Amino acid sequence: MSQKSDNKRKGKAGEDIACKYLKKAGYEIFHRNFATNIGELDIVATDTTALVFVEVKTRLGDEFGTPAEAVDYRKRRKISEVAAQYIKKFRYFDVPVRFDVIEVFLPENRVNHIVNAFDSYLRY
């Protein structure tokens, strides 16, 4: 099995775990893998206080740093840009927005939810 397809499978497993976690915590999932020409949002949800854009990072270990550390400036900027496209498409202009990161650690399926992990660089 190639590294790329293995990573894709691991990522999907992590997103499944993150969705299950969010639903259990009372979130409503609006979209998974919302894609545009510039990128993709892993999960778009709401927790009754905000529209939440969730980036899911799945790891087998932390020898390369924490999963959240992989959400660097470039990644945050891309997520912000795709979120702006999402907001425009679905007309969520007057809704509070938040950016969370969910770290999923396999194989134990441990979840670390970082609420308000970063601020958007864009104004809508």
GROMACS .gro file of C-alpha atoms in nm:
model
  124
    1MET     CA    1   0.000   0.000   0.000
    2SER     CA    2   0.138   0.340  -0.092
    3GLN     CA    3   0.218   0.599   0.176
    4LYS     CA    4  -0.030   0.843   0.021
    5SER     CA    5  -0.329   0.603   0.026
    6ASP     CA    6  -0.229   0.493   0.377
    7ASN     CA    7  -0.230   0.858   0.490
    8LYS     CA    8  -0.568   0.911   0.325
    9ARG     CA    9  -0.713   0.612   0.510
   10LYS     CA   10  -0.562   0.731   0.839
   11GLY     CA   11  -0.703   1.081   0.777
   12LYS     CA   12  -1.052   0.948   0.704
   13ALA     CA   13  -1.040   0.733   1.019
   14GLY     CA   14  -0.939   1.041   1.220
   15GLU     CA   15  -1.223   1.247   1.070
   16ASP     CA   16  -1.473   0.970   1.151
   17ILE     CA   17  -1.352   0.967   1.513
   18ALA     CA   18  -1.364   1.350   1.529
   19CYS     CA   19  -1.722   1.358   1.393
   20LYS     CA   20  -1.835   1.097   1.644
   21TYR     CA   21  -1.670   1.299   1.922
   22LEU     CA   22  -1.833   1.626   1.807
   23LYS     CA   23  -2.180   1.472   1.777
   24LYS     CA   24  -2.148   1.325   2.126
   25ALA     CA   25  -2.046   1.671   2.252
   26GLY     CA   26  -2.365   1.819   2.104
   27TYR     CA   27  -2.233   1.964   1.779
   28GLU     CA   28  -2.432   1.946   1.458
   29ILE     CA   29  -2.222   1.851   1.155
   30PHE     CA   30  -2.305   2.059   0.846
   31HIS     CA   31  -2.039   1.934   0.605
   32ARG     CA   32  -1.743   1.701   0.581
   33ASN     CA   33  -1.466   1.755   0.328
   34PHE     CA   34  -1.612   2.075   0.185
   35ALA     CA   35  -1.383   2.140  -0.113
   36THR     CA   36  -1.325   2.444  -0.332
   37ASN     CA   37  -1.067   2.529  -0.595
   38ILE     CA   38  -0.821   2.642  -0.324
   39GLY     CA   39  -0.861   2.378  -0.057
   40GLU     CA   40  -1.080   2.175   0.174
   41LEU     CA   41  -1.242   2.206   0.514
   42ASP     CA   42  -1.239   1.879   0.708
   43ILE     CA   43  -1.553   1.945   0.914
   44VAL     CA   44  -1.799   2.234   0.931
   45ALA     CA   45  -2.021   2.219   1.238
   46THR     CA   46  -2.209   2.430   1.489
   47ASP     CA   47  -2.220   2.418   1.866
   48THR     CA   48  -2.513   2.667   1.898
   49THR     CA   49  -2.272   2.955   1.967
   50ALA     CA   50  -2.074   2.964   1.642
   51LEU     CA   51  -2.012   2.820   1.300
   52VAL     CA   52  -1.708   2.602   1.365
   53PHE     CA   53  -1.448   2.511   1.103
   54VAL     CA   54  -1.261   2.207   1.230
   55GLU     CA   55  -0.923   2.092   1.103
   56VAL     CA   56  -0.856   1.729   1.194
   57LYS     CA   57  -0.498   1.605   1.233
   58THR     CA   58  -0.443   1.235   1.286
   59ARG     CA   59  -0.116   1.083   1.403
   60LEU     CA   60   0.017   0.744   1.508
   61GLY     CA   61   0.267   0.910   1.740
   62ASP     CA   62   0.421   1.247   1.816
   63GLU     CA   63   0.776   1.190   1.696
   64PHE     CA   64   0.715   1.467   1.439
   65GLY     CA   65   0.563   1.706   1.695
   66THR     CA   66   0.201   1.737   1.796
   67PRO     CA   67  -0.067   1.709   1.528
   68ALA     CA   68  -0.176   2.070   1.593
   69GLU     CA   69   0.178   2.193   1.517
   70ALA     CA   70   0.118   2.078   1.158
   71VAL     CA   71  -0.146   2.351   1.127
   72ASP     CA   72   0.110   2.615   1.042
   73TYR     CA   73   0.064   2.970   0.912
   74ARG     CA   74   0.014   2.858   0.549
   75LYS     CA   75  -0.239   2.592   0.649
   76ARG     CA   76  -0.430   2.838   0.872
   77ARG     CA   77  -0.439   3.091   0.591
   78LYS     CA   78  -0.574   2.832   0.344
   79ILE     CA   79  -0.840   2.716   0.593
   80SER     CA   80  -0.941   3.082   0.645
   81GLU     CA   81  -0.971   3.139   0.270
   82VAL     CA   82  -1.186   2.828   0.216
   83ALA     CA   83  -1.396   2.927   0.519
   84ALA     CA   84  -1.456   3.267   0.357
   85GLN     CA   85  -1.577   3.089   0.042
   86TYR     CA   86  -1.805   2.871   0.257
   87ILE     CA   87  -1.949   3.174   0.438
   88LYS     CA   88  -2.020   3.349   0.107
   89LYS     CA   89  -2.171   3.040  -0.056
   90PHE     CA   90  -2.411   2.968   0.232
   91ARG     CA   91  -2.456   3.335   0.330
   92TYR     CA   92  -2.346   3.300   0.695
   93PHE     CA   93  -2.242   3.665   0.713
   94ASP     CA   94  -2.376   3.754   1.058
   95VAL     CA   95  -2.280   3.432   1.234
   96PRO     CA   96  -1.992   3.409   1.482
   97VAL     CA   97  -1.713   3.192   1.342
   98ARG     CA   98  -1.451   2.982   1.519
   99PHE     CA   99  -1.156   2.773   1.406
  100ASP     CA  100  -1.087   2.455   1.604
  101VAL     CA  101  -0.828   2.181   1.565
  102ILE     CA  102  -0.896   1.824   1.667
  103GLU     CA  103  -0.596   1.601   1.721
  104VAL     CA  104  -0.667   1.228   1.687
  105PHE     CA  105  -0.410   0.982   1.816
  106LEU     CA  106  -0.426   0.632   1.670
  107PRO     CA  107  -0.451   0.346   1.750
  108GLU     CA  108  -0.603   0.443   2.088
  109ASN     CA  109  -0.852   0.684   1.920
  110ARG     CA  110  -0.767   0.954   2.174
  111VAL     CA  111  -0.906   1.298   2.090
  112ASN     CA  112  -0.769   1.638   2.190
  113HIS     CA  113  -1.010   1.919   2.092
  114ILE     CA  114  -0.844   2.260   2.074
  115VAL     CA  115  -1.127   2.512   2.079
  116ASN     CA  116  -1.056   2.845   1.909
  117ALA     CA  117  -0.717   2.716   1.797
  118PHE     CA  118  -0.648   3.016   1.576
  119ASP     CA  119  -0.799   3.337   1.444
  120SER     CA  120  -0.889   3.393   1.083
  121TYR     CA  121  -0.682   3.631   0.876
  122LEU     CA  122  -0.977   3.731   0.663
  123ARG     CA  123  -1.271   3.961   0.706
  124TYR     CA  124  -1.595   3.861   0.542
   0.00000   0.00000   0.00000
